[in-house]
Short mmCIF file of C-alpha atoms in Angstrom, two decimals:
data_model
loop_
_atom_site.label_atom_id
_atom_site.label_comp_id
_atom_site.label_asym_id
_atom_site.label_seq_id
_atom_site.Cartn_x
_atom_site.Cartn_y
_atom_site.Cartn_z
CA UNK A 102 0.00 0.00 0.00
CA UNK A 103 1.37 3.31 -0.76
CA UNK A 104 2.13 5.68 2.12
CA UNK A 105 3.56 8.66 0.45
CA UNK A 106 6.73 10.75 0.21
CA UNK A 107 6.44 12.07 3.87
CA UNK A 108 10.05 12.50 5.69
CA UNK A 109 11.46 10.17 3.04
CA UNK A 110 13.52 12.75 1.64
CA UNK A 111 15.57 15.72 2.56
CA UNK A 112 16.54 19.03 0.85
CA UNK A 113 20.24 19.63 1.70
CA UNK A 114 20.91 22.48 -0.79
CA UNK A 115 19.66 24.93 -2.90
CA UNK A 116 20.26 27.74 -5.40
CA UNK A 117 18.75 30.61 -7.30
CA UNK A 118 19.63 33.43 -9.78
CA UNK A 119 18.79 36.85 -9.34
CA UNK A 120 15.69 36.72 -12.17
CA UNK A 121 15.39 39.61 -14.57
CA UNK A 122 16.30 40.44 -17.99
CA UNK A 123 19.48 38.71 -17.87
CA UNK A 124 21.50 39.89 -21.24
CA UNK A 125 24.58 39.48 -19.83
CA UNK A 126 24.09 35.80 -19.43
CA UNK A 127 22.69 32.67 -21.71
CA UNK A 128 20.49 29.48 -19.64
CA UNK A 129 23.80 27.37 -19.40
CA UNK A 130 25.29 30.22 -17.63
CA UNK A 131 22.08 31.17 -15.61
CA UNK A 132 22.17 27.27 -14.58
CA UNK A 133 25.75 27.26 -13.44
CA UNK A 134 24.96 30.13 -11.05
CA UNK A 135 21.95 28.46 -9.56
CA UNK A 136 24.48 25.46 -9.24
CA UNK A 137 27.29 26.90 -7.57
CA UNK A 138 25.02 28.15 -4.71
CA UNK A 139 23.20 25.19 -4.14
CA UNK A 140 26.14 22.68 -3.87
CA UNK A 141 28.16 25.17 -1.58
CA UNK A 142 24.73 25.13 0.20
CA UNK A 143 24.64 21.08 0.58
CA UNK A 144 28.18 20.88 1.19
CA UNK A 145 28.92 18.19 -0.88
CA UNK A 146 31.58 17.78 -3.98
CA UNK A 147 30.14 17.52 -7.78
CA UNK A 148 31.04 14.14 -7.95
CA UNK A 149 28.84 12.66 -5.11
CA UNK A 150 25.27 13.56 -7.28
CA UNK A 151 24.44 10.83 -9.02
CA UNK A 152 21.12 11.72 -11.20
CA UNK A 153 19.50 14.92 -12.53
CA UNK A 154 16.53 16.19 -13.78
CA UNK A 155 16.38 19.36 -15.42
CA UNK A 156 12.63 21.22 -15.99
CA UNK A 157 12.28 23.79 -18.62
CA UNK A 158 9.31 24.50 -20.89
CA UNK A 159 10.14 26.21 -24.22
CA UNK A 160 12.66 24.57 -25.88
CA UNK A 161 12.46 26.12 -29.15
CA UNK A 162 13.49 29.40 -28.06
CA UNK A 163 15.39 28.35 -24.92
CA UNK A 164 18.16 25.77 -24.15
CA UNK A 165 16.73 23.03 -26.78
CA UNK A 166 15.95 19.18 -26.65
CA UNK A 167 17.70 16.50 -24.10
CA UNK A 168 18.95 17.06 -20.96
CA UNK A 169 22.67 17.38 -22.76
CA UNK A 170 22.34 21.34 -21.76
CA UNK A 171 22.44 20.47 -18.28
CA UNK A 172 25.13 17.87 -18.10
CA UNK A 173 27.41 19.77 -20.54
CA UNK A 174 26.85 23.21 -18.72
CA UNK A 175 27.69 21.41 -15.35
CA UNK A 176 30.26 19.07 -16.53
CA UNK A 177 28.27 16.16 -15.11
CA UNK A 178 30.03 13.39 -15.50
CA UNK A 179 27.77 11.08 -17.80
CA UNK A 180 25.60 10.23 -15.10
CA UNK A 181 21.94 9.49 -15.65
CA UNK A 182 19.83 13.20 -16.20
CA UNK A 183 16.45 13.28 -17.77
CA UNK A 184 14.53 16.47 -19.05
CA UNK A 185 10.90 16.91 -17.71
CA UNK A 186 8.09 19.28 -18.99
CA UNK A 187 4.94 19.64 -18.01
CA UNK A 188 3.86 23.31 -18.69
CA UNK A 189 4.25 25.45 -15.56
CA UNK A 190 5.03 22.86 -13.63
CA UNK A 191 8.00 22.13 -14.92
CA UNK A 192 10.62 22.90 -12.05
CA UNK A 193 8.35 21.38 -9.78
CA UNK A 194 8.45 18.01 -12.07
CA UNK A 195 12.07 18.42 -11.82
CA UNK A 196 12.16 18.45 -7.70
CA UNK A 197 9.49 14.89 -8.09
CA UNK A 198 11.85 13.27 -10.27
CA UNK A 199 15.12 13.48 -7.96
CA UNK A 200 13.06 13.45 -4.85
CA UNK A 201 11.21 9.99 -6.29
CA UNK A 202 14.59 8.71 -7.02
CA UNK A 203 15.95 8.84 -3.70
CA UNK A 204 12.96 7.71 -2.49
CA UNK A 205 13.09 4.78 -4.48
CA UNK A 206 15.95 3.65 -3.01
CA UNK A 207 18.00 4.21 -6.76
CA UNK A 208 19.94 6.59 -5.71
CA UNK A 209 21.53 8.26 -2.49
CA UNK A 210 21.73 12.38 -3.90
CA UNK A 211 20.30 13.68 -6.65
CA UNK A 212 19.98 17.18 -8.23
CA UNK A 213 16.74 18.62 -9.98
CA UNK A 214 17.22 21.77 -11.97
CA UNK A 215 14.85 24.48 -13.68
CA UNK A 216 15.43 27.48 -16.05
CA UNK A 217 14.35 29.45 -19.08
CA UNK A 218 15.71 32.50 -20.72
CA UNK A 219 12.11 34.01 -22.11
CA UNK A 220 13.61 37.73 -22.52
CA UNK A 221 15.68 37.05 -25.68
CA UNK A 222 12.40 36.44 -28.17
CA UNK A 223 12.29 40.22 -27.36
CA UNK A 224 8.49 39.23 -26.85
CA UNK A 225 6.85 40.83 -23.74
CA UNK A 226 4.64 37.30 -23.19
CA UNK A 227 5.33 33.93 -23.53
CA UNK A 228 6.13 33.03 -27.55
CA UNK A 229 3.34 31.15 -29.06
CA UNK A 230 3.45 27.46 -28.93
CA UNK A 231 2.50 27.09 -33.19
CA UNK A 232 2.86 24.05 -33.97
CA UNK A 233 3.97 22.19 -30.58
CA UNK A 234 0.85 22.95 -29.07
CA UNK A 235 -0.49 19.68 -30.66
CA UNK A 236 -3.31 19.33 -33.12
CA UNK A 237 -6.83 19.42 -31.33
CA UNK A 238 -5.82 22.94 -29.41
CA UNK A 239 -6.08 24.83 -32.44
CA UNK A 240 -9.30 23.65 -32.95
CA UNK A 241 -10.90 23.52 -29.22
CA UNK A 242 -9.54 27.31 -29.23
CA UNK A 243 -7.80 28.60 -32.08
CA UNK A 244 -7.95 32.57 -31.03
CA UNK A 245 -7.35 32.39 -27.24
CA UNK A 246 -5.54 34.71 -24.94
CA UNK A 247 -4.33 34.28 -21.46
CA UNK A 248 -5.61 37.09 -20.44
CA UNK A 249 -8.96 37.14 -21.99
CA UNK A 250 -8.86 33.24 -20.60
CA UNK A 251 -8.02 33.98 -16.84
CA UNK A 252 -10.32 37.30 -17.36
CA UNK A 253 -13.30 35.33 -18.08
CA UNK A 254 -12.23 33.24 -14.18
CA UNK A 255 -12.61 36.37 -12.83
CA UNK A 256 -16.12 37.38 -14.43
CA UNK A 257 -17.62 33.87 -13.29
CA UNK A 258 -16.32 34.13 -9.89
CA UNK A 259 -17.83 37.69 -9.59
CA UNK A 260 -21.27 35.56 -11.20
CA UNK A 261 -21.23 32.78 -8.74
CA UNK A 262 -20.93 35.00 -5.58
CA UNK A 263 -23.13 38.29 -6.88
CA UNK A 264 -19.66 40.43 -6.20
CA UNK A 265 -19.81 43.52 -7.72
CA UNK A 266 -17.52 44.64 -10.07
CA UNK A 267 -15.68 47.30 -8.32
CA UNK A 268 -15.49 45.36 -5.26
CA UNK A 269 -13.59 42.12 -6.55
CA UNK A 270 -11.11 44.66 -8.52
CA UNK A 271 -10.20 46.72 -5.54
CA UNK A 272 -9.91 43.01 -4.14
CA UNK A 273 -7.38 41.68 -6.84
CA UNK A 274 -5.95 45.28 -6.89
CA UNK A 275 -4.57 44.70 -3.08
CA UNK A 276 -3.27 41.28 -3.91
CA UNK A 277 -1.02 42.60 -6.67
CA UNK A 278 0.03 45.34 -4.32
CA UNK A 279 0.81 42.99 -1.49
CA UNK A 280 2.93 40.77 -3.77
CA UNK A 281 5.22 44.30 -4.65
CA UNK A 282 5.39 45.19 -1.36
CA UNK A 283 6.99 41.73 -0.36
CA UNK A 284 9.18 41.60 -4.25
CA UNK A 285 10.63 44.99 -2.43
CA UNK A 286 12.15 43.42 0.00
CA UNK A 287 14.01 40.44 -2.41
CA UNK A 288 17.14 41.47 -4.01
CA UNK A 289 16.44 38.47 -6.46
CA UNK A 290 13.30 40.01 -7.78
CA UNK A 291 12.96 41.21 -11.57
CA UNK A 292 9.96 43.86 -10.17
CA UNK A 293 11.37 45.49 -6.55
CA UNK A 294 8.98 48.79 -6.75
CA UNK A 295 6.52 48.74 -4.79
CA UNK A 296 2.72 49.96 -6.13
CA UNK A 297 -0.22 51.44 -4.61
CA UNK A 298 -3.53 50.31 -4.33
CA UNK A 299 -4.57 53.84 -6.24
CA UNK A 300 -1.69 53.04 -8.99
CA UNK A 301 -3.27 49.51 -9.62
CA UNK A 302 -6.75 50.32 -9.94
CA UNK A 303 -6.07 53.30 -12.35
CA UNK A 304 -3.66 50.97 -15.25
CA UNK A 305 -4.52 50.50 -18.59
CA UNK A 306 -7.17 47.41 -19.11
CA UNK A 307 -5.79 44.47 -20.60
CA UNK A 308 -8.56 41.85 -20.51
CA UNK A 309 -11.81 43.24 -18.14
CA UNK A 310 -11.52 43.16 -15.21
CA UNK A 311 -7.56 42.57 -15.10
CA UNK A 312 -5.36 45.59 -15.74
CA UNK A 313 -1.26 46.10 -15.83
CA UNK A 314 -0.51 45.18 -12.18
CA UNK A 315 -3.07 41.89 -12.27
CA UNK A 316 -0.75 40.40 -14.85
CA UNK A 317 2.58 38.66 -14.48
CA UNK A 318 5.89 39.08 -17.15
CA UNK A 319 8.06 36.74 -18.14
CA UNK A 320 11.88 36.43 -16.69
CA UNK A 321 15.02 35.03 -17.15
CA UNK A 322 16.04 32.66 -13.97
CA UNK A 323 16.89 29.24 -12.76
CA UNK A 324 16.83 27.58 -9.51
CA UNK A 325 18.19 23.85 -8.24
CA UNK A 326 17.74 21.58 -5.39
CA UNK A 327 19.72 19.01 -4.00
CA UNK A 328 18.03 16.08 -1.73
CA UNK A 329 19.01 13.03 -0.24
CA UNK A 330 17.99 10.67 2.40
CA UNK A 331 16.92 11.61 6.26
CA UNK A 332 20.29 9.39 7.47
CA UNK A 333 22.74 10.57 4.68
CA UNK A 334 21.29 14.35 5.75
CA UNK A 335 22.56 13.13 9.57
CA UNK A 336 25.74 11.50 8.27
CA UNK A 337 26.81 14.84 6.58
CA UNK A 338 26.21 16.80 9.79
CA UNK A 339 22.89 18.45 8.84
CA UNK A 340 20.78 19.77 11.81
CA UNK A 341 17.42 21.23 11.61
CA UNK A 342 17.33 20.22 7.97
CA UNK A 343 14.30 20.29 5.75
CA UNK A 344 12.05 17.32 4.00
CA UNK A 345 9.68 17.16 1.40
CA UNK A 346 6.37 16.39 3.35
CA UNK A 347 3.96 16.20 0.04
CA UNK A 348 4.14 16.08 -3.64
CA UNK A 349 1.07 15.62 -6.08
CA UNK A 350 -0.01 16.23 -9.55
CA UNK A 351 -3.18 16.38 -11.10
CA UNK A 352 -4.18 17.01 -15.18
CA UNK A 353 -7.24 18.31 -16.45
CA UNK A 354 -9.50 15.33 -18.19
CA UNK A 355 -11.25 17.11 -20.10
CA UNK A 356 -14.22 17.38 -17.56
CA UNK A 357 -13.94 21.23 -17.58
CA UNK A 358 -13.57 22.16 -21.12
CA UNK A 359 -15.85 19.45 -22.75
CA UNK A 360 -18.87 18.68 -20.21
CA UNK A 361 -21.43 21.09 -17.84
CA UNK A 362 -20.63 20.42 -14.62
CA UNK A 363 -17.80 23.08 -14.21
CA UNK A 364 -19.23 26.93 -13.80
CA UNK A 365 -15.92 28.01 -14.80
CA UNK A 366 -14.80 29.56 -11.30
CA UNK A 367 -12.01 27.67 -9.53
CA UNK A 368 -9.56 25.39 -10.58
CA UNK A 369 -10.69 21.78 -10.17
CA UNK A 370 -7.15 20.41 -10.17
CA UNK A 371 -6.59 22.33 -7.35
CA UNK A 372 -8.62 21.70 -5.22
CA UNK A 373 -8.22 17.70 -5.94
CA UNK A 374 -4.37 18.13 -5.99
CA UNK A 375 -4.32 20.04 -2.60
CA UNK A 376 -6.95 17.31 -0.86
CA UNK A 377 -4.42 14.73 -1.60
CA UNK A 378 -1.42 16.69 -0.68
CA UNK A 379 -3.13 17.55 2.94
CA UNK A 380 -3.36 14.17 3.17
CA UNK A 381 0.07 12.88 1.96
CA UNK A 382 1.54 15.55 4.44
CA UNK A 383 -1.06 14.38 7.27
CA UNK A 384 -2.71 18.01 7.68
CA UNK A 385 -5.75 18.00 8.91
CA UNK A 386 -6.74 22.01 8.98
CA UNK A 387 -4.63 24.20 6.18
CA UNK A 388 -5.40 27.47 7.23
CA UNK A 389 -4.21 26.74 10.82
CA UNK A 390 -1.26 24.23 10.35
CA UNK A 391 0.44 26.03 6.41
CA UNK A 392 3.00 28.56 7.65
CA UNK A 393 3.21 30.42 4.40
CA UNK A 394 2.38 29.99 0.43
CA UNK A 395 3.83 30.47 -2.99
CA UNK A 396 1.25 30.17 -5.65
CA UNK A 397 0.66 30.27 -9.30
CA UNK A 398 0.06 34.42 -9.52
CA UNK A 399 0.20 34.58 -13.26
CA UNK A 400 -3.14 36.42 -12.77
CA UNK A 401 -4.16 37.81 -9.53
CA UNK A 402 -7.63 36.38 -10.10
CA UNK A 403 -5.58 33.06 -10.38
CA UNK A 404 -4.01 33.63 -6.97
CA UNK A 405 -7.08 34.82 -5.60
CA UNK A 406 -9.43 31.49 -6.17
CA UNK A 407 -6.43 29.70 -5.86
CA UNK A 408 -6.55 30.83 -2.13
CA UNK A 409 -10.09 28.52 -2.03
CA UNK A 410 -9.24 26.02 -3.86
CA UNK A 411 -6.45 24.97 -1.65
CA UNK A 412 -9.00 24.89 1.34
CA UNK A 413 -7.28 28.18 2.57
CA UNK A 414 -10.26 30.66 2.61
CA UNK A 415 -13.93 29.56 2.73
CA UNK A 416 -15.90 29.16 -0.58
CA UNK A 417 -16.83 32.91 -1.56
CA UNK A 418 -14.71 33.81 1.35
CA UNK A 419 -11.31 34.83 -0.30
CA UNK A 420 -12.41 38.28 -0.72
CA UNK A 421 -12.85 38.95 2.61
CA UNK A 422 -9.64 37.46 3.93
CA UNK A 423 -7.76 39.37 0.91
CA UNK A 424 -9.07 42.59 2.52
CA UNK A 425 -8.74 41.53 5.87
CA UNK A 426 -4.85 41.30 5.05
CA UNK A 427 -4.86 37.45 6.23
CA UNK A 428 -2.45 36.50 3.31
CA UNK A 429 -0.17 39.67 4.27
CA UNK A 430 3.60 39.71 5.52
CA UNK A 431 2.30 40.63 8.97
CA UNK A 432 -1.46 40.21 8.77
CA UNK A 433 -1.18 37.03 11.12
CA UNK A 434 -2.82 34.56 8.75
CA UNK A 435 -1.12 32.89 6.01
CA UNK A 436 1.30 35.30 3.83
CA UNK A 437 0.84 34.47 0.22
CA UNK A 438 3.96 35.08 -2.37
CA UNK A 439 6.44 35.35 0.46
CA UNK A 440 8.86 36.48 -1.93
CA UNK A 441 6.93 38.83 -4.17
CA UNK A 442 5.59 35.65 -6.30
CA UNK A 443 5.41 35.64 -10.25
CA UNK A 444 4.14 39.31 -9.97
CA UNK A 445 7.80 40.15 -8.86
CA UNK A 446 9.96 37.19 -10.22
CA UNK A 447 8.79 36.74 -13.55
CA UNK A 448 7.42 33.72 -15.25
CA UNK A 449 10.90 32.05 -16.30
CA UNK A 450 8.37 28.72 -16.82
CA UNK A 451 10.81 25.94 -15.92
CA UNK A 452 12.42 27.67 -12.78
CA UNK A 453 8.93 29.23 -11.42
CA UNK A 454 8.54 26.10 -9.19
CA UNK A 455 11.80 25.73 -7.63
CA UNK A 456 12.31 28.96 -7.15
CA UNK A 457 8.90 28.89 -4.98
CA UNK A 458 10.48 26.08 -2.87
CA UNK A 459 13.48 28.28 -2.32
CA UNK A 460 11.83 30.58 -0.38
CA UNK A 461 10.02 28.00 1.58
CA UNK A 462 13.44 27.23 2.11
CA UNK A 463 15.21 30.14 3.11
CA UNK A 464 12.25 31.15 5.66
CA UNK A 465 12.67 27.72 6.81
CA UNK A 466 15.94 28.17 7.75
CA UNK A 467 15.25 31.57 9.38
CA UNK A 468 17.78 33.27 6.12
CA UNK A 469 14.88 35.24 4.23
CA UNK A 470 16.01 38.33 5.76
CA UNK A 471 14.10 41.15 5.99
CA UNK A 472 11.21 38.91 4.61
CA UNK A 473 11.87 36.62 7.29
CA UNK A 474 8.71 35.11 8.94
CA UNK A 475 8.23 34.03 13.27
CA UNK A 476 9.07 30.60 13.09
CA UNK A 477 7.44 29.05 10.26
CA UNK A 478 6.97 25.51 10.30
CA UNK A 479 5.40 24.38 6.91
CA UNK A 480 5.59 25.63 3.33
CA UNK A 481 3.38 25.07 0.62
CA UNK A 482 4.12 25.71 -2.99
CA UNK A 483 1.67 25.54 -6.23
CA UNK A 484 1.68 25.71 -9.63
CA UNK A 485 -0.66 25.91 -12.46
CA UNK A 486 -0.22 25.82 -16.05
CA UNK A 487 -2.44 25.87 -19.24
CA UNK A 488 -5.63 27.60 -18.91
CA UNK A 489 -8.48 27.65 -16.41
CA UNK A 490 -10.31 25.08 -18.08
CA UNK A 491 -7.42 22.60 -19.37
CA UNK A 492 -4.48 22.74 -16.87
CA UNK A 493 -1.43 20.59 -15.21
CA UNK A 494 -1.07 21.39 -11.18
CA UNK A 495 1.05 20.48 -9.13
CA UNK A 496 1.43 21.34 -5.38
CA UNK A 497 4.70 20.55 -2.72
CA UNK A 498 4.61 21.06 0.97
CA UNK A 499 8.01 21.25 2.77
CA UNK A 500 9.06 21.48 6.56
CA UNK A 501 11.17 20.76 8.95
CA UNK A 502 12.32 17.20 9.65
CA UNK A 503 9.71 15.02 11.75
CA UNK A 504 6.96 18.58 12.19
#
């Protein structure tokens, strides 16, 4: 019978670039940087990592097919490395990949790696997929936007719970100003200004309701982790070290965009994914027992009913806890995009999900700075990609060993 990935596997090390528009640097070099962090971090030599996995999402315009960019940019010494992708989940596949390895028994240390360099297509969104977005998409929605996609989330969420307009923007207009205030306070932030309420609510429109500030960018960036095994974490002289406590993963199947049953407000993966990942993790209540959050802000309607859909906020409810300042710095609830979140970072797709873990694990380790959080205990970290009604999530929860 299965029992999970609980305390099976520790996170000795890990890295991350400054994100931004990174000219002066190409992915291989972005990865090295990330690298040279992490394994100071773990305090281990090169040699003793003995698999890889390396996430990244657009190949075409980024580092290309294989994994061969990662083992030639690290001068890994033919050991095994795979590539993973799996939309915006990428560096999050990455992490499941090494940390199912260990877990497995294959191996004792293993690295999992994420990047993409999106600022070179000189394109202020992500390129278009053309023809490697496989045959039926163009035809279940040939002229789609992701704004006008995640807009329409926003406009049946309003529907469902008879908010009125105004209200849910000044809502979504003090997420996206929370998330600055904390990017502010990261010196590895692309966006470090912070924005006003007033400054939000009065940008240009992009897709009704969402404006400027509502929408993420894309990045340059890459982030790495290195686990291994509870013992070989003792053996090495770790203390206080950290373990993954949950990972899941759940696809669309088509229930959303093909039948009746969805009203096109929430993310269903979500709140399956979560459920599972609760119960992987063996948390009973959410909002009392997660310490602090990094979700999938590409929107900040998609952070917002993201906030229910992990069993955070009541049904209907996120509003008021938005408002209330529960998913603040200091509000005393649960802060949300700890680190300023994709509204700050960028969407660099394959290093979005690692970096998320790295702040879990810097505030873990009481290093965040002047971000730094009263003791947190657990960390959860989400991702989301596709569209509202065809998406891949995936969610991890981290802590400290045996919480």
């Amino acid at each position: 019978m299965a029992t999970g990935i609980k305390d099976k596997v520790a996170i000795i090390g890990m890295g991350c670039t400054r994100f931004g528009e990174r000219w002066d640097v190409g992915a291989e070099e972005l990865m090295v940087e990330a690298f040279t962090e992490c394994v100071e971090d773990a305090g281990i030599e090169k040699k003793d990592i003995q698999a890889a996995w390396l996430g990244t999402c657009m190949d075409e315009v980024n580092v290309g097919k294989s994994a061969l960019p990662l083992s030639m940019a690290l001068r890994l010494d033919k050991i095994p490395c795979t590539r993973v992708e799996n939309f915006c989940a990428s560096g999050t596949e990455s992490l499941r990949g090494a940390v199912y390895a260990v877990a497995s028994g294959a191996y004792d240390i293993c690295l999992a790696m994420g990047v993409e360099k999106l600022k070179d297509t000189g394109y202020g969104g992500l390129p278009g997929g053309g023809s490697s977005s496989g045959s039926l998409t163009w035809l279940w929605f040939p002229q789609i936007t992701a704004p006008g996609s995640f807009a329409q989330l926003a406009s049946a969420y309003a529907a469902k719970y008879k908010i009125p307009d105004d209200e849910l923007k000044l809502a979504l207009a003090h997420v996206s100003a929370k998330s600055h205030a904390n990017g502010a306070l990261n010196p590895k932030a692309h966006l470090r200004k912070p924005v006003t309420v007033e400054q939000i609510l009065g940008a240009p429109i992009i897709a009704h309701p969402l404006g400027l500030f509502d929408c993420c960018g894309v990045s340059d960036g890459s982030a790495c982790a290195i686990v291994t095994t509870p013992k070989i974490a003792k053996d090495l002289g770790k203390k206080d070290f950290i373990t993954v406590k949950a990972l899941q993963l759940a696809l669309s199947s088509g229930e959303e965009l093909g039948f009746n049953e969805w009203d096109g407000d929430h993310f269903v993966t979500t709140e399956k994914a979560s459920r599972k990942a609760y119960e992987e993790a063996g948390i009973k209540d959410p909002r009392k027992e997660i310490s602090m959050m990094e979700v999938h802000d590409c929107f900040s309607i998609t952070e917002f009913v993201t906030m229910e859909d992990l069993h955070i906020s009541p049904k209907g409810g996120a509003l008021k806890d938005v408002m209330d300042g529960f998913y603040n710095l200091d509000g005393g609830g649960v802060p949300c995009q700890v680190d300023g979140g994709l509204k700050c970072f960028g969407h660099p797709i394959g290093a979005s999900g690692l970096r998320m873990v790295y702040e879990m694990y810097l505030q873990l380790h009481g290093r965040a700075d002047k971000r730094q959080l009263k003791d947190p205990k657990i960390g959860l970290t989400h991702n989301l990609g596709g569209f509202p009604f065809m998406n891949v999530c995936s969610i991890a929860i981290v802590g400290k060993y045996g919480v």
